[in-house]
Short mmCIF file of C-alpha atoms in Angstrom, two decimals:
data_model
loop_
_atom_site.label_atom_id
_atom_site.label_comp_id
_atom_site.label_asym_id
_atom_site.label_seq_id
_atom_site.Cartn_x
_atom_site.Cartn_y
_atom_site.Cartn_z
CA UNK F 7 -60.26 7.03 -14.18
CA UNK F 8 -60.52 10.71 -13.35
CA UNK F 9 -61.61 10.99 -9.31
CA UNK F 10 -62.66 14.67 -8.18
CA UNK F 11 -63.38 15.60 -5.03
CA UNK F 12 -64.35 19.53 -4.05
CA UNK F 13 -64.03 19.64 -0.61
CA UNK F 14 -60.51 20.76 0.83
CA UNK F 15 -59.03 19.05 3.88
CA UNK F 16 -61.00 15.49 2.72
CA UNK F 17 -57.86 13.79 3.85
CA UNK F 18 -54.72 15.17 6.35
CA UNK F 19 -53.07 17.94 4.36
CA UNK F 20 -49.44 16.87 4.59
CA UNK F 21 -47.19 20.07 3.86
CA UNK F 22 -46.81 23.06 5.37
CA UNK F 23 -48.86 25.08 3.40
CA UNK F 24 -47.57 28.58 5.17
CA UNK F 25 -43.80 27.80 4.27
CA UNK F 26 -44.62 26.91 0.78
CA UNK F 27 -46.42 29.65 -0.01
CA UNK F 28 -44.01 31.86 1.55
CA UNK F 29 -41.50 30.20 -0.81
CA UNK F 30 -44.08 31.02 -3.79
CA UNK F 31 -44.18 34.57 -3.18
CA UNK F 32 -39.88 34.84 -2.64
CA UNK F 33 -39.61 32.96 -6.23
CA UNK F 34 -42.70 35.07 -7.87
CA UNK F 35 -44.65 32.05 -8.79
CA UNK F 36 -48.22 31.56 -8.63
CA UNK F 37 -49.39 28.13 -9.48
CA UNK F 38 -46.28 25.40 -9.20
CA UNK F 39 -46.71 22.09 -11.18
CA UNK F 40 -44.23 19.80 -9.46
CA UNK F 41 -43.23 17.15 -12.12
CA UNK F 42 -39.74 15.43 -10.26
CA UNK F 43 -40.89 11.60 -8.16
CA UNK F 44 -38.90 13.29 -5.57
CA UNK F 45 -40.59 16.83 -4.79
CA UNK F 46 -44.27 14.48 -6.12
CA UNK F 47 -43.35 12.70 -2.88
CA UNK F 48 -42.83 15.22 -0.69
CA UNK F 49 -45.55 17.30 -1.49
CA UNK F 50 -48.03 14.11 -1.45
CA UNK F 51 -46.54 13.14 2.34
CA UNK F 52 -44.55 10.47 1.06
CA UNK F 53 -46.26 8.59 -1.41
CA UNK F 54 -44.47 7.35 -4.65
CA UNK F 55 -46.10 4.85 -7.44
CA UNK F 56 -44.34 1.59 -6.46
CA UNK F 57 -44.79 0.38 -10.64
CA UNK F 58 -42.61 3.25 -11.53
CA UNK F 59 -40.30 3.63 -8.57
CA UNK F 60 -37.49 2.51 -10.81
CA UNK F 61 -38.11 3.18 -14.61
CA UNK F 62 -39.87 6.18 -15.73
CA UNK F 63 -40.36 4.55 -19.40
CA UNK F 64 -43.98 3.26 -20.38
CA UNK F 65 -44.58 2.87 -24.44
CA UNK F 66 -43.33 5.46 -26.61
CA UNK F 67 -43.12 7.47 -23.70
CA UNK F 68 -42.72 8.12 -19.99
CA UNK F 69 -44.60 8.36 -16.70
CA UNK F 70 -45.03 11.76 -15.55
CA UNK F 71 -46.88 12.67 -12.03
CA UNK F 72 -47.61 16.30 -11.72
CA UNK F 73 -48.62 17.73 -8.53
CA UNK F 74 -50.70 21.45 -9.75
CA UNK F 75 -50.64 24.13 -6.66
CA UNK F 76 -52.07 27.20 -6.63
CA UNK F 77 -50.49 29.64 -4.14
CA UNK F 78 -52.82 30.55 -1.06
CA UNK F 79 -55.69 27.98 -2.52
CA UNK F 80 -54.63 24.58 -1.45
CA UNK F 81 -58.23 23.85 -2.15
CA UNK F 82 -57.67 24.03 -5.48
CA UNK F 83 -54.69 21.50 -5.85
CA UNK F 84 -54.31 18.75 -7.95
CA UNK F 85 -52.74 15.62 -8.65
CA UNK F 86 -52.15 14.08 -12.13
CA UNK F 87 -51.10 10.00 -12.57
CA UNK F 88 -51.06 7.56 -14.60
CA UNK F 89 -54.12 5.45 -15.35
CA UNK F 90 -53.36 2.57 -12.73
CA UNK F 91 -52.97 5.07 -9.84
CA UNK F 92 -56.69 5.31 -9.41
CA UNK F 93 -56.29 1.97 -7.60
CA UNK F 94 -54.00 3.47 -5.29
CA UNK F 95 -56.68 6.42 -4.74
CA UNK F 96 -59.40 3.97 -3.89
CA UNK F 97 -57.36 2.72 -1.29
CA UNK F 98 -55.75 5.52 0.25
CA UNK F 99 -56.99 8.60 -1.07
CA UNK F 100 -54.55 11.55 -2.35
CA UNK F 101 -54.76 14.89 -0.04
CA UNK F 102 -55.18 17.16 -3.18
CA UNK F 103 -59.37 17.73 -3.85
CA UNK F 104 -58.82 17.11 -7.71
CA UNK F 105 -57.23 13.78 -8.53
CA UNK F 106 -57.06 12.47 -12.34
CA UNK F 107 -55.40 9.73 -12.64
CA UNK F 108 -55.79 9.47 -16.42
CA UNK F 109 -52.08 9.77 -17.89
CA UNK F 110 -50.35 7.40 -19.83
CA UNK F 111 -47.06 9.81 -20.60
CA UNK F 112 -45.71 12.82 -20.93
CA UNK F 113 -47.97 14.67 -22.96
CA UNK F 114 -51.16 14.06 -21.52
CA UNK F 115 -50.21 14.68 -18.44
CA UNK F 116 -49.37 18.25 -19.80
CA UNK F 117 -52.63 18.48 -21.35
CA UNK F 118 -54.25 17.67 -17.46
CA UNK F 119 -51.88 20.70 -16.03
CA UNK F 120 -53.28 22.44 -18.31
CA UNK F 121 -56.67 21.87 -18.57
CA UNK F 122 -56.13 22.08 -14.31
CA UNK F 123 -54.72 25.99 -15.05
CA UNK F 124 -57.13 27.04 -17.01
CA UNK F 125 -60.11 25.60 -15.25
CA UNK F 126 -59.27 27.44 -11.93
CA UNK F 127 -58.88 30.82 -13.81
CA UNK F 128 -55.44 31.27 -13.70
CA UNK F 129 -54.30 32.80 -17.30
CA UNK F 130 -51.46 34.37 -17.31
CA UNK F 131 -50.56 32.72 -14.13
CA UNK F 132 -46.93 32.68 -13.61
CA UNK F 133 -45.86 29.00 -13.51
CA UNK F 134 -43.67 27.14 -11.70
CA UNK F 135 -41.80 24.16 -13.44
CA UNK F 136 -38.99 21.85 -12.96
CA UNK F 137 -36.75 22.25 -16.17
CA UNK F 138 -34.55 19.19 -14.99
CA UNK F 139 -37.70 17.31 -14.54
CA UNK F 140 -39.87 18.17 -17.76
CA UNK F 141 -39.79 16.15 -21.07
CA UNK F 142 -39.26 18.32 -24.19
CA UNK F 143 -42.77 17.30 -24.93
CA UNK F 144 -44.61 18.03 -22.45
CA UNK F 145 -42.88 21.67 -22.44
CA UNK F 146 -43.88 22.38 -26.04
CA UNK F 147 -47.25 21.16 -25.04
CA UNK F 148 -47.24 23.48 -21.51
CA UNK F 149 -46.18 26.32 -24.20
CA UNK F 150 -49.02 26.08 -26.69
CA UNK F 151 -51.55 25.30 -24.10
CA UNK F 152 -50.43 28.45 -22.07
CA UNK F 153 -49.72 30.78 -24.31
CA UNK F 154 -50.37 34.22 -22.18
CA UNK F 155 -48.49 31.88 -18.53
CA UNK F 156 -45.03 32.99 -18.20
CA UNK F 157 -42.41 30.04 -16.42
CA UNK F 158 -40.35 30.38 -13.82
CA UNK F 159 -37.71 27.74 -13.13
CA UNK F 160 -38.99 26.37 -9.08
CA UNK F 161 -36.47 24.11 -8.64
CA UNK F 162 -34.33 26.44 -5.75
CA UNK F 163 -37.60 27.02 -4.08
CA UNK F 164 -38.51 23.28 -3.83
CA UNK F 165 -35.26 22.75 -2.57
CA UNK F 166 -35.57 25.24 0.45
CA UNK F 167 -39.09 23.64 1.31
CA UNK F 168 -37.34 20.08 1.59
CA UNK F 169 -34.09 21.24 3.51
CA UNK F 170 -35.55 21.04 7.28
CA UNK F 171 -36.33 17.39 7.69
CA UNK F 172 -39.82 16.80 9.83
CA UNK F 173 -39.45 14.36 13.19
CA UNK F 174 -41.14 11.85 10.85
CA UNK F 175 -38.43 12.32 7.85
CA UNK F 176 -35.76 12.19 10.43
CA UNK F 177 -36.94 9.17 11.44
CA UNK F 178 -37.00 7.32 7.96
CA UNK F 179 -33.03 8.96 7.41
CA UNK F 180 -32.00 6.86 10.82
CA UNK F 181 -33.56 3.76 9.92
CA UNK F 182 -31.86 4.06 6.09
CA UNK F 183 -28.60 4.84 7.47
CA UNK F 184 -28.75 2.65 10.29
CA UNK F 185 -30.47 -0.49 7.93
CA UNK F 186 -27.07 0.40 5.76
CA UNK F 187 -23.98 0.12 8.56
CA UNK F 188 -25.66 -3.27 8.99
CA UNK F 189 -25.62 -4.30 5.83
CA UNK F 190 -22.38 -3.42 5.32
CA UNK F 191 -21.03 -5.01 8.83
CA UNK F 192 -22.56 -8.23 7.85
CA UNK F 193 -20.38 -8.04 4.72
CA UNK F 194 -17.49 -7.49 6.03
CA UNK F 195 -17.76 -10.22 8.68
CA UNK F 196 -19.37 -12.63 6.23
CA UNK F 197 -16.25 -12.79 3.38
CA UNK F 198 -12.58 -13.79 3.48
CA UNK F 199 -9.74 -14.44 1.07
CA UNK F 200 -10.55 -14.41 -2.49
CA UNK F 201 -13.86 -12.06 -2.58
CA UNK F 202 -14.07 -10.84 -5.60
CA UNK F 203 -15.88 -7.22 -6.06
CA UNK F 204 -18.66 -8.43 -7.43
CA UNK F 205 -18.81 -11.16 -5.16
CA UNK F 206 -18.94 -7.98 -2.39
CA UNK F 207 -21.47 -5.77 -4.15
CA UNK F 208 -24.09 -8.45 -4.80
CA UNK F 209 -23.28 -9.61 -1.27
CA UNK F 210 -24.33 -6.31 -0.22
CA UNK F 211 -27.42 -5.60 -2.58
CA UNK F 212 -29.00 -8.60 -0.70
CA UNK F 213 -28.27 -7.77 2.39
CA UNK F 214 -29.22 -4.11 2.14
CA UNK F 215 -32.85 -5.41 0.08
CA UNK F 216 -33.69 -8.41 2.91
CA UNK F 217 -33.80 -5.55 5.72
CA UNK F 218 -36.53 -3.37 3.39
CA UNK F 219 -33.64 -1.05 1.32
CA UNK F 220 -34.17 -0.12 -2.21
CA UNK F 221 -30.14 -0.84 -3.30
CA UNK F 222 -29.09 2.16 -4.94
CA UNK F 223 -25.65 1.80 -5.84
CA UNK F 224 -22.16 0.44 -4.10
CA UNK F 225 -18.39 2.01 -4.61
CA UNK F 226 -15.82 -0.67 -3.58
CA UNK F 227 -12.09 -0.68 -3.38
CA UNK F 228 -9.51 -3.34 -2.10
CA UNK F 229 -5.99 -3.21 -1.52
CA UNK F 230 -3.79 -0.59 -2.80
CA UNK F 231 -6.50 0.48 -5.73
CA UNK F 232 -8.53 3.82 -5.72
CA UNK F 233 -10.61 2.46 -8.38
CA UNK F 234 -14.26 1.95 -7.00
CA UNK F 235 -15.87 0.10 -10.09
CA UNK F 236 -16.61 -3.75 -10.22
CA UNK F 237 -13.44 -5.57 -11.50
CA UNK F 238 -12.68 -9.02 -10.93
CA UNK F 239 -10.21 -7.75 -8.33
CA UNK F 240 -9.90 -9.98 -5.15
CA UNK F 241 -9.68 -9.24 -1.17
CA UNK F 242 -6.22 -10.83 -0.14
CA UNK F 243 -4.95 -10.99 3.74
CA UNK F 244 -3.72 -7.34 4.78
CA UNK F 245 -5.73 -5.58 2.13
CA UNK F 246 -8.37 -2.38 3.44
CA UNK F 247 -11.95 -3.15 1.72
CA UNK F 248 -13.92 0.33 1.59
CA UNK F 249 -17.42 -0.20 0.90
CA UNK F 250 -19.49 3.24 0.20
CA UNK F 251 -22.89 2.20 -0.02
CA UNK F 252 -26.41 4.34 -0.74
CA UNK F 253 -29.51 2.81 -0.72
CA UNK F 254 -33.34 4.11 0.11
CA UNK F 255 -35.53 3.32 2.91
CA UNK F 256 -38.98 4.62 1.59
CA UNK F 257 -37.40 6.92 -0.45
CA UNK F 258 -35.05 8.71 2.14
CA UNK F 259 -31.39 8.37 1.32
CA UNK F 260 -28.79 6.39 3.41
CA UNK F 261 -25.17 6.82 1.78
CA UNK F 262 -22.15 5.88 4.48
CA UNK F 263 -18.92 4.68 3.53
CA UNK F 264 -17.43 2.21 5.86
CA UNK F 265 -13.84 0.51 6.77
CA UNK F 266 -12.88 -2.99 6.61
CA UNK F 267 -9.41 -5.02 6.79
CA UNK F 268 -8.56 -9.04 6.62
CA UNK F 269 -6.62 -10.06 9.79
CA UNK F 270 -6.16 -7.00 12.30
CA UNK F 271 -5.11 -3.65 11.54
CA UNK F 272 -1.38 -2.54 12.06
CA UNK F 273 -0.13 0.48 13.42
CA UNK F 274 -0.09 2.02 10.58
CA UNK F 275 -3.64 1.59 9.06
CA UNK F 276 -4.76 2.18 12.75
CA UNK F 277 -2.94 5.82 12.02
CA UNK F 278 -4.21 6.36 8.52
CA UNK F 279 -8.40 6.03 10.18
CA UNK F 280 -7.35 8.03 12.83
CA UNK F 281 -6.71 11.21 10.49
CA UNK F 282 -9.28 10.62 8.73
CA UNK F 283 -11.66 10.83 11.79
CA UNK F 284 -9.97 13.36 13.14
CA UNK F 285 -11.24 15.58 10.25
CA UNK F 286 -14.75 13.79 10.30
CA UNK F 287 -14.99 14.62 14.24
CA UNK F 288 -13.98 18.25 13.41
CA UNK F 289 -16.33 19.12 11.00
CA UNK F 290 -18.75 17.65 13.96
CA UNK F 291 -18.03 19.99 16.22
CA UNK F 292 -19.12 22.81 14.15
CA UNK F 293 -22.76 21.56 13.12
CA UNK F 294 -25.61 23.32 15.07
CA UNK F 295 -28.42 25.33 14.18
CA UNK F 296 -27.26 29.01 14.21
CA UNK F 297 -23.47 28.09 12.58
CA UNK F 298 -22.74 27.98 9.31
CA UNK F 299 -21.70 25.61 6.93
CA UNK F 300 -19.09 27.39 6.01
CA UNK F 301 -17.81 27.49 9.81
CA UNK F 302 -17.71 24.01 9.76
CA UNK F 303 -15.63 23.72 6.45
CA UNK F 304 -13.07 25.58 7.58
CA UNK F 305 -12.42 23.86 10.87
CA UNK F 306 -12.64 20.60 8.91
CA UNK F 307 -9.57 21.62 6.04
CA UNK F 308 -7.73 23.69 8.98
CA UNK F 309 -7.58 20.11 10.64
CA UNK F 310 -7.16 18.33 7.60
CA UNK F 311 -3.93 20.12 6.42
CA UNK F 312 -2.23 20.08 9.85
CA UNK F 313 -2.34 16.28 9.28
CA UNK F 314 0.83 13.88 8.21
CA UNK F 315 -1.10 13.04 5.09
CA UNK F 316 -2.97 16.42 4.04
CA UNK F 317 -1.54 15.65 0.30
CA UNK F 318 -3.71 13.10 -0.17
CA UNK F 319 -7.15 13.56 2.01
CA UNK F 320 -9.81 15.53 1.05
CA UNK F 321 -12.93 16.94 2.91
CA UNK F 322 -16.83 17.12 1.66
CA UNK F 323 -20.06 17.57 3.06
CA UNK F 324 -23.73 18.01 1.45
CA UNK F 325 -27.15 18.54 2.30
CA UNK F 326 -29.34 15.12 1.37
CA UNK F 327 -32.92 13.65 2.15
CA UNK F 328 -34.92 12.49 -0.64
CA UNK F 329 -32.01 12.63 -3.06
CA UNK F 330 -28.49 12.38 -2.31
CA UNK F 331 -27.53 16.00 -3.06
CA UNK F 332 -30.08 18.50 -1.93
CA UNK F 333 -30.07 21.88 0.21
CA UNK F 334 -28.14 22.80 2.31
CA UNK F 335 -25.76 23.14 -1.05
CA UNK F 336 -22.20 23.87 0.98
CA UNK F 337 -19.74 23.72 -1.30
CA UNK F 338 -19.39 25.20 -5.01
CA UNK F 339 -18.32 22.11 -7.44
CA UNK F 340 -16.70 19.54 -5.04
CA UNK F 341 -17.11 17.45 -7.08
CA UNK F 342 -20.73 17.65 -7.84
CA UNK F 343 -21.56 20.75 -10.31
CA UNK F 344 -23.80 23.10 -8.05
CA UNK F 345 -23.29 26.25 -6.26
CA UNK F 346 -22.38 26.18 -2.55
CA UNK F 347 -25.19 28.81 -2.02
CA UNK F 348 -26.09 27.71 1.45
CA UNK F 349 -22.37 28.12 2.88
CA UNK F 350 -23.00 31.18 4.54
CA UNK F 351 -26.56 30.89 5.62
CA UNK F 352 -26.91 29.42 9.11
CA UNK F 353 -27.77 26.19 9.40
CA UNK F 354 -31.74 25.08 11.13
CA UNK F 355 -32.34 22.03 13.14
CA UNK F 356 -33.58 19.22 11.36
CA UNK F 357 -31.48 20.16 8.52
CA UNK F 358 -29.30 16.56 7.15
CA UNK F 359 -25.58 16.82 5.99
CA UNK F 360 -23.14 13.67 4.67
CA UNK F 361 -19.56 14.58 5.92
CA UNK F 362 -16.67 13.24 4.51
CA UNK F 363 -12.89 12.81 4.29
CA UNK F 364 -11.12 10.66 2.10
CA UNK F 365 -7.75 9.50 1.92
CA UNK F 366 -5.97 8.28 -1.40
CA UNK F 367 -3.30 6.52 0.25
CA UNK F 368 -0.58 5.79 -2.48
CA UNK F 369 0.45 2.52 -0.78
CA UNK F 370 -2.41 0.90 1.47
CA UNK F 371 -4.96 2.23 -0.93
CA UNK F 372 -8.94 3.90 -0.43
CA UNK F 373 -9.82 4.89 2.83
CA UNK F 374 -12.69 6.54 3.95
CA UNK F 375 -15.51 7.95 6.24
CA UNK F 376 -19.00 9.42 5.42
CA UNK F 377 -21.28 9.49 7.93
CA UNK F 378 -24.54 11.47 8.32
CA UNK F 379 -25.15 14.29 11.12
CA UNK F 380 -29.03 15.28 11.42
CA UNK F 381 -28.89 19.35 12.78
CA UNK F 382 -30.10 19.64 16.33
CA UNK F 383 -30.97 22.85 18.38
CA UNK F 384 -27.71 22.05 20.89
CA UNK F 385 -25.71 20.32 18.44
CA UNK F 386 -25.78 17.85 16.33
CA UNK F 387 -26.93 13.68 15.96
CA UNK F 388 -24.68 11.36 14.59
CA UNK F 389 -27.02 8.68 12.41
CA UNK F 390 -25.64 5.13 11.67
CA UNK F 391 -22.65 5.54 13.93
CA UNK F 392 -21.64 2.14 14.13
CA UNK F 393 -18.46 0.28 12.34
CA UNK F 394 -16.43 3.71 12.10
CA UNK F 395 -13.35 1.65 12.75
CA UNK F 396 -11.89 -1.05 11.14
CA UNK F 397 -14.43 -3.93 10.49
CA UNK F 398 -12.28 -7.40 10.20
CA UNK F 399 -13.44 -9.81 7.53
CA UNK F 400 -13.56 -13.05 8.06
CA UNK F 401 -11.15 -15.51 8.84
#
């Protein structure tokens, strides 16, 4: 099914066409052919194929959406899907003028991008790709097809277009986060004695898919352990359970890790949560539009190492939206291999950061904060704030 349509502005143009082309022109790129679900999403205002939302592979190959844009000719954009997207179409019709929805994998959908290039006039365009995001195959065939197109890699520019968050992405980051801390609070007051990991995790997947959450993934430690993989390790009476949780609510990220003890607290573990939010609530204090990221940082591991157990806590904090890692990029390698490019440039309202500190405790075990602060104008919003203590099990 191949649907064209040759008036612009058909349907409500999503993006901010100014800012990306802006972006364009910074990274020298003249016609961008998005090919990540993520940056597809963003650039189609939010829509992602539900029959591919988990696993790419079809056949001998994979599913590929390409988004084509030409800089300063939104009029000429395209989408490329697969085949069984042109339902999707008849229902609620793609912004882009030019929608083919003809693609079965990889290399086809090259041959559309292609065939969408060179039917606009643009040899020896200079093309913006996603290297992380492009199939061998479907490079080789971008190659041939393109032979006078240079490449330029637009995966930093996509980033910057995605770092300030819209009122309506801010909204779908406080339902995720907030859908989470109650997933995870009925959890913890739903299980006892002799709740195994698994037992935990599964416990959690449902809970976090029956409020509308695409389960990602769950870390989980009990007792004295730092180990956060599924083992048929058991919650006993005393123990800490940390639960760090990230799931999706329409494709916006939630990821919070949260506390939780059977029977009540003593002084000690009361202590231990205390430093850790004591570095969590510094790092708070720094985050408004204007300061930097690197600002914040330092107040956070100035706080951190004037605590009684600095030896074992560590501090964190990242940029996250559609993925769980995306700009602002704050620090370089800790522990995720990227460059903390963004440390220095102030951050912009609407901009989302995870903070957090964890402790390796060498007795009383994992324990841990991560919470996520939206940037405001004044300040900063706290999202999912609930159950930042400790969260008793059940009796």
């Amino acid at each position: 099914m191949n649907i064209q349509s040759t008036a612009a502005g058909d349907a409500a143009t999503p993006i901010d066409h100014a800012r990306l082309e802006r972006l364009m022109e910074e990274a020298g790129i003249d016609v961008l052919l998005a090919t990540s679900k993520h940056n597809v999403q963003y650039l189609l205002g939010g829509y992602r194929y539900i029959f591919f939302h988990a696993m790419d592979a079809i056949g001998h190959s994979r599913y590929l959406p390409v988004l084509v844009y030409e800089k300063g000719r939104p009029d000429r954009a395209a989408y490329i899907g697969n085949k069984m997207e042109g339902m999707e179409q008849q229902v609620n019709p793609f912004w882009t003028p030019t929608v083919k929805t003809t693609c079965w994998g990889s290399v086809d959908a090259a041959h559309e991008a292609i065939a969408q290039i060179k039917a606009i006039g643009r040899h020896g365009a200079r093309v913006g790709i996603e290297p992380s995001f492009l199939p061998s195959d479907a490079w080789l065939a971008l190659t041939a097809g393109l032979e006078d197109a240079s490449f330029v890699d637009a995966t930093g520019m996509l980033e910057r277009l995605r770092a300030v968050k819209t009122a309506a992405e801010l909204d779908l980051l406080r339902t995720a986060s907030e859908l989470i801390t109650d997933s995870m609070l009925a959890v913890f007051s739903g299980h006892g004695e002799g709740a195994g990991k698994a037992e935990l995790v599964d416990a959690l997947r449902r809970e976090e898919t029956a409020r509308g959450l695409q389960f990602e993934y769950c870390l989980i430690t009990i007792g004295s352990s730092h180990n956060r993989a599924v083992s048929p390790q058991s919650w006993q009476s005393g123990e800490v359970l940390s639960l760090d949780s990230g799931g999706n609510y329409r494709g916006y990220i939630g990821d919070l890790c949260r506390m939780g003890v059977l029977g009540d607290p003593d002084a000690e573990l009361e202590d231990l949560l205390a430093e850790v939010d004591a570095v969590q609530q510094a790092a708070f204090s720094k985050i408004k539009a204007g300061a930097t990221g690197a600002e914040m940082i330092a107040h956070a591991e100035k706080t951190l190492k004037a605590l009684p157990n600095a030896a074992c806590n560590d501090f964190f904090a990242h940029g996250m939206g559609l993925i769980s890692h995306e700009a602002p990029f704050l620090m370089t390698n800790h522990p995720v291999a990227y460059d903390g490019v963004d440390a220095d440039r102030p951050l912009e309202a609407g901009m989302v950061i995870s903070v957090e500190t964890t402790m390796l405790h060498p007795r009383r075990g994992f324990v841990k904060l991560e919470d996520t602060v939206a940037v405001t104008d004044n300040g900063h919003e706290l999202i999912g704030d609930r159950g930042r203590g400790w969260n008793r099990g059940q009796a």
